[in-house]
Short mmCIF file of C-alpha atoms and ligand atoms in Angstrom, two decimals:
data_model
loop_
_atom_site.label_atom_id
_atom_site.label_comp_id
_atom_site.label_asym_id
_atom_site.label_seq_id
_atom_site.Cartn_x
_atom_site.Cartn_y
_atom_site.Cartn_z
CA MET A 1 19.59 -8.97 -7.16
CA SER A 2 17.59 -7.76 -10.20
CA GLU A 3 14.31 -5.95 -9.63
CA LYS A 4 11.16 -8.00 -10.37
CA PRO A 5 8.60 -6.57 -12.86
CA ILE A 6 5.66 -4.92 -11.11
CA LEU A 7 3.14 -7.58 -12.23
CA GLN A 8 5.30 -10.34 -10.81
CA LYS A 9 5.51 -8.43 -7.53
CA LEU A 10 1.75 -7.96 -7.59
CA ALA A 11 1.18 -11.71 -8.01
CA LEU A 12 3.51 -12.52 -5.10
CA LEU A 13 2.38 -9.80 -2.73
CA ALA A 14 -1.34 -10.21 -3.37
CA ASP A 15 -0.98 -13.95 -2.72
CA ALA A 16 1.05 -13.30 0.45
CA ALA A 17 -1.69 -10.98 1.74
CA LYS A 18 -4.36 -13.69 1.60
CA TYR A 19 -3.56 -14.80 5.16
CA ASP A 20 -4.67 -11.42 6.52
CA ALA A 21 -8.31 -11.92 7.42
CA SER A 22 -10.11 -8.66 6.92
CA CYS A 23 -12.55 -9.69 4.35
CA ALA A 24 -16.28 -9.63 4.81
CA SER A 25 -16.85 -12.37 2.24
CA SER A 26 -15.26 -15.80 2.48
CA GLY A 27 -15.94 -19.48 2.91
CA THR A 28 -16.99 -20.59 -0.55
CA VAL A 29 -15.76 -23.64 -2.48
CA ARG A 30 -12.67 -23.40 -4.63
CA ARG A 31 -13.34 -23.14 -8.39
CA ASP A 32 -10.91 -22.08 -11.07
CA SER A 33 -11.59 -21.80 -14.79
CA THR A 34 -8.04 -20.78 -15.71
CA GLY A 35 -7.00 -22.65 -18.89
CA THR A 36 -10.55 -23.81 -19.66
CA LYS A 37 -13.31 -22.29 -21.77
CA GLY A 38 -15.10 -21.22 -18.61
CA ILE A 39 -14.92 -17.90 -16.88
CA GLY A 40 -14.26 -16.92 -13.27
CA SER A 41 -12.44 -18.24 -10.25
CA THR A 42 -13.01 -18.25 -6.52
CA GLY A 43 -9.33 -18.85 -5.84
CA GLY A 44 -7.91 -15.54 -7.04
CA MET A 45 -6.21 -13.26 -4.53
CA GLY A 46 -5.72 -9.55 -4.54
CA ILE A 47 -9.21 -8.11 -4.13
CA CYS A 48 -11.16 -8.44 -0.90
CA HIS A 49 -14.32 -6.88 0.45
CA SER A 50 -15.03 -4.72 3.40
CA TYR A 51 -17.92 -2.67 4.74
CA ALA A 52 -17.73 1.12 4.65
CA PRO A 53 -19.02 2.99 7.71
CA ASP A 54 -22.29 3.66 5.86
CA GLY A 55 -22.87 -0.09 5.32
CA ARG A 56 -21.82 -0.35 1.66
CA CYS A 57 -19.77 -3.39 0.69
CA ILE A 58 -16.63 -2.20 -1.09
CA SER A 59 -13.81 -3.93 -2.99
CA LEU A 60 -10.25 -3.36 -1.84
CA LEU A 61 -6.93 -4.08 -3.49
CA LYS A 62 -5.37 -6.26 -0.80
CA ILE A 63 -1.60 -6.50 -0.91
CA LEU A 64 1.55 -6.49 1.17
CA LEU A 65 4.14 -3.77 0.72
CA THR A 66 6.66 -6.57 1.11
CA ASN A 67 6.78 -10.19 2.23
CA PHE A 68 10.35 -9.82 3.48
CA CYS A 69 10.31 -9.95 7.28
CA ILE A 70 12.97 -9.78 9.96
CA TYR A 71 10.68 -11.63 12.42
CA ASP A 72 10.28 -15.37 12.49
CA CYS A 73 6.72 -16.05 13.71
CA ARG A 74 6.31 -19.81 13.35
CA PHE A 75 2.77 -19.73 11.94
CA CYS A 76 3.58 -17.24 9.18
CA ILE A 77 4.53 -18.01 5.61
CA ASN A 78 6.45 -14.75 5.40
CA ARG A 79 8.69 -15.43 8.42
CA ALA A 80 12.42 -14.80 7.97
CA SER A 81 13.25 -18.51 7.75
CA SER A 82 10.52 -19.33 5.20
CA ASN A 83 11.68 -20.48 1.81
CA VAL A 84 9.31 -18.40 -0.34
CA PRO A 85 10.03 -16.03 -3.23
CA ARG A 86 10.24 -12.48 -1.90
CA ALA A 87 9.26 -9.15 -3.38
CA ARG A 88 8.94 -5.56 -2.29
CA PHE A 89 6.99 -2.63 -3.67
CA ASN A 90 8.10 0.93 -3.19
CA PRO A 91 5.35 3.37 -2.09
CA ALA A 92 5.05 4.91 -5.58
CA GLU A 93 4.32 1.48 -7.10
CA VAL A 94 1.50 0.79 -4.64
CA VAL A 95 0.06 4.22 -5.37
CA ARG A 96 0.20 3.59 -9.13
CA LEU A 97 -1.49 0.19 -8.83
CA THR A 98 -4.20 1.56 -6.55
CA LEU A 99 -4.98 4.48 -8.83
CA ASP A 100 -4.89 2.33 -11.99
CA PHE A 101 -7.26 -0.27 -10.53
CA TYR A 102 -9.48 2.45 -9.10
CA LYS A 103 -9.76 4.22 -12.45
CA ARG A 104 -10.69 0.94 -14.13
CA ASN A 105 -13.40 0.50 -11.52
CA TYR A 106 -11.92 -2.76 -10.17
CA ILE A 107 -11.61 -1.50 -6.62
CA GLU A 108 -12.87 1.20 -4.29
CA GLY A 109 -9.95 1.21 -1.91
CA LEU A 110 -6.72 -0.28 -0.62
CA PHE A 111 -5.89 -2.76 2.13
CA LEU A 112 -2.17 -2.55 2.82
CA SER A 113 -0.14 -4.68 5.20
CA SER A 114 3.55 -5.58 5.33
CA GLY A 115 6.26 -7.80 6.68
CA ILE A 116 8.69 -5.93 8.92
CA ILE A 117 11.75 -4.57 7.16
CA ARG A 118 14.68 -2.94 8.99
CA SER A 119 12.55 -1.79 11.93
CA GLU A 120 8.96 -1.22 13.02
CA ASP A 121 9.25 2.54 12.45
CA TYR A 122 10.90 2.22 9.04
CA THR A 123 8.12 -0.14 7.88
CA MET A 124 5.35 2.02 9.30
CA GLU A 125 6.87 5.08 7.60
CA GLN A 126 6.63 3.31 4.25
CA LEU A 127 2.98 2.35 4.83
CA VAL A 128 2.12 5.88 5.90
CA GLU A 129 3.92 7.27 2.86
CA VAL A 130 1.65 5.25 0.55
CA ALA A 131 -1.44 6.67 2.27
CA ARG A 132 0.01 10.20 2.31
CA LEU A 133 0.83 10.11 -1.40
CA LEU A 134 -2.65 8.85 -2.20
CA ARG A 135 -4.43 11.42 -0.08
CA GLU A 136 -2.20 14.49 -0.49
CA GLU A 137 -0.63 14.16 -3.93
CA HIS A 138 -3.50 12.44 -5.72
CA ARG A 139 -6.46 13.59 -3.64
CA PHE A 140 -7.57 9.94 -3.44
CA GLY A 141 -10.95 9.76 -1.75
CA GLY A 142 -11.30 5.96 -1.69
CA TYR A 143 -11.16 3.70 1.36
CA ILE A 144 -7.77 2.95 2.93
CA HIS A 145 -7.20 0.20 5.51
CA LEU A 146 -3.65 0.24 6.87
CA LYS A 147 -2.12 -2.39 9.09
CA THR A 148 -0.18 -0.73 11.85
CA ILE A 149 3.13 -2.23 12.82
CA ALA A 150 3.07 -2.99 16.55
CA GLY A 151 5.81 -0.97 18.22
CA ALA A 152 5.79 1.88 15.68
CA SER A 153 6.08 5.32 17.27
CA PRO A 154 2.90 7.14 18.39
CA GLU A 155 3.76 9.95 15.92
CA LEU A 156 3.60 7.50 13.01
CA ILE A 157 0.35 6.01 14.30
CA ALA A 158 -1.04 9.56 14.49
CA LYS A 159 -0.06 10.17 10.86
CA ALA A 160 -1.52 6.83 9.78
CA GLY A 161 -4.82 7.78 11.42
CA LEU A 162 -4.85 11.04 9.56
CA TYR A 163 -4.88 9.31 6.16
CA ALA A 164 -6.46 5.88 6.77
CA ASP A 165 -10.13 5.05 7.21
CA ARG A 166 -9.36 1.99 9.29
CA LEU A 167 -6.28 0.90 11.21
CA SER A 168 -5.65 -2.60 12.49
CA THR A 169 -2.97 -4.19 14.62
CA ASN A 170 -2.77 -7.97 14.63
CA VAL A 171 -3.00 -9.56 18.06
CA GLU A 172 -1.89 -12.76 16.24
CA LEU A 173 -2.73 -15.42 18.85
CA PRO A 174 -5.40 -15.64 21.56
CA THR A 175 -3.04 -16.04 24.51
CA GLU A 176 0.18 -14.44 25.70
CA ASP A 177 1.69 -17.90 26.20
CA GLY A 178 0.89 -18.76 22.60
CA LEU A 179 2.57 -15.59 21.41
CA LYS A 180 5.62 -16.31 23.57
CA SER A 181 5.96 -19.80 22.10
CA PHE A 182 5.17 -19.12 18.44
CA ALA A 183 6.09 -15.47 17.89
CA PRO A 184 8.72 -14.75 20.55
CA GLU A 185 9.81 -11.49 18.91
CA LYS A 186 6.28 -10.07 19.29
CA LYS A 187 5.47 -8.70 22.71
CA PRO A 188 1.87 -8.59 23.95
CA GLN A 189 2.52 -5.27 25.73
CA THR A 190 3.82 -3.72 22.49
CA ILE A 191 0.78 -4.87 20.50
CA ARG A 192 -1.58 -3.53 23.16
CA LYS A 193 0.29 -0.22 23.42
CA THR A 194 -0.14 0.32 19.69
CA MET A 195 -3.85 -0.54 19.95
CA ALA A 196 -4.14 1.90 22.84
CA ASN A 197 -2.53 4.64 20.73
CA VAL A 198 -5.11 4.04 18.02
CA ARG A 199 -7.95 4.05 20.54
CA VAL A 200 -6.77 7.38 21.97
CA GLY A 201 -6.49 8.83 18.45
CA VAL A 202 -10.03 7.74 17.53
CA GLU A 203 -11.51 9.03 20.80
CA ASP A 204 -9.67 12.35 20.65
CA ALA A 205 -10.93 12.90 17.11
CA VAL A 206 -14.52 12.15 18.14
CA GLU A 207 -14.30 14.62 21.03
CA ALA A 208 -12.60 17.28 18.93
CA ARG A 209 -15.21 16.74 16.26
CA LYS A 210 -18.05 17.53 18.66
CA ASP A 211 -16.20 20.64 19.79
CA ARG A 212 -15.43 21.84 16.27
CA LEU A 213 -18.95 21.16 15.07
CA LEU A 214 -20.17 23.49 17.79
CA LYS A 215 -17.71 26.08 16.51
CA LYS A 216 -18.49 25.20 12.87
CA ALA A 217 -14.78 24.52 12.15
CA LYS A 218 -13.47 21.67 9.96
CA PRO A 219 -13.43 18.56 12.18
CA PRO A 220 -10.16 16.63 12.63
CA ARG A 221 -9.83 13.17 11.12
CA PHE A 222 -8.49 9.97 12.65
CA ALA A 223 -9.38 6.52 11.31
CA PRO A 224 -13.14 7.18 11.12
CA ALA A 225 -13.83 3.47 10.54
CA GLY A 226 -12.03 2.65 13.81
CA GLN A 227 -9.70 -0.24 14.47
CA SER A 228 -9.84 -4.00 14.12
CA THR A 229 -7.55 -6.96 14.74
CA GLN A 230 -6.90 -10.50 13.60
CA MET A 231 -6.47 -13.60 15.73
CA ILE A 232 -5.19 -16.87 14.32
CA VAL A 233 -7.11 -19.85 15.63
CA GLY A 234 -5.72 -23.36 15.62
CA ALA A 235 -1.99 -22.62 15.54
CA ASP A 236 -1.51 -22.97 19.31
CA GLY A 237 -3.40 -24.88 21.96
CA ALA A 238 -5.82 -22.10 22.91
CA ARG A 239 -9.25 -23.31 24.05
CA ASP A 240 -12.56 -21.74 23.01
CA ASP A 241 -12.73 -20.02 26.42
CA ASP A 242 -9.30 -18.44 25.87
CA ILE A 243 -10.35 -17.16 22.46
CA LEU A 244 -13.61 -15.67 23.74
CA ALA A 245 -11.94 -14.13 26.80
CA SER A 246 -9.30 -12.54 24.63
CA ALA A 247 -11.86 -11.17 22.15
CA THR A 248 -13.99 -9.76 25.00
CA SER A 249 -11.03 -7.99 26.54
CA LEU A 250 -10.00 -6.59 23.14
CA TYR A 251 -13.49 -5.30 22.36
CA SER A 252 -13.85 -3.60 25.71
CA GLY A 253 -10.25 -2.47 26.18
CA TYR A 254 -9.64 -0.98 22.75
CA ARG A 255 -13.13 -0.37 21.40
CA LEU A 256 -12.45 -2.58 18.37
CA ARG A 257 -14.94 -2.56 15.56
CA ARG A 258 -14.21 -6.17 14.85
CA VAL A 259 -12.00 -9.12 15.79
CA TYR A 260 -11.32 -11.23 12.70
CA TYR A 261 -10.56 -14.90 13.21
CA SER A 262 -8.30 -16.61 10.76
CA ALA A 263 -8.12 -20.40 10.73
CA TYR A 264 -4.51 -21.48 10.85
CA SER A 265 -3.59 -23.02 7.54
CA PRO A 266 -0.53 -25.24 7.60
CA ILE A 267 2.26 -23.61 5.64
CA PRO A 268 5.23 -25.19 3.90
CA ASP A 269 8.00 -26.21 6.32
CA ALA A 270 5.90 -25.39 9.39
CA SER A 271 7.74 -26.42 12.52
S1 SF4 B 301 5.89 -10.09 11.89
FE1 SF4 B 301 4.08 -10.50 10.61
S2 SF4 B 301 4.90 -10.90 8.57
FE2 SF4 B 301 6.62 -11.06 9.99
S3 SF4 B 301 6.75 -13.24 10.49
FE3 SF4 B 301 5.48 -12.29 12.08
S4 SF4 B 301 3.34 -12.50 11.37
FE4 SF4 B 301 4.73 -12.87 9.60
#
């Protein structure tokens, strides 16, 4: 299979990332001036907005590393059985795009998610490598939001927290029964264990920070913007009460900064 040009990959993988709700701005009407004498579009994908810990609204390049996936979650356009064009970036390509867009002042950071390729750890390693290259090789000081892959090893989550500002693990659906029916390869315990690893990392860093500040040493870093999650609403039969109960338990159990709700949008060939 021949390699796609980077701009073609960008078009596919920015579009595929639009289902990840992490954006502070949304909900407007769809307008598109492409092919007319007008200017601007509300339908474009690829750049989303988020709030930095100090309250600033910042623009992020929002893409997937790949939309290949070995899982077959029924609500997801990127599931293994979906008939969509596929693409995959290597870490160096994501780094190049991020730096190029940053230098042109289009973005202030990166939101990076991915389908699962080979294994949870292999995928997480690739995501961490992007963040490592940005931070260590290029001294990138912009915002980085990484999706964690549920089930990735605690060591990889620890590394991700070292480089990312925010980490998020998708809970996907409000109830365990919903997950069992529509994403049988995803296990609620695995998702929660990954969230717990992030919570421990954030809390340890806060404690160590207090200690180091007392000793005037450089404080350790772990996802200073905390963790968030996304819940798809409308794909299963969850009631409002289920959704609220799930959100409450996530906020209190894992100290989430935010639960994002994403309205299920019917996808081609949905079962
Ligand atoms: S693991 Fe993620 S990308 Fe893969 S099918 Fe499930 S929701 Fe989609």
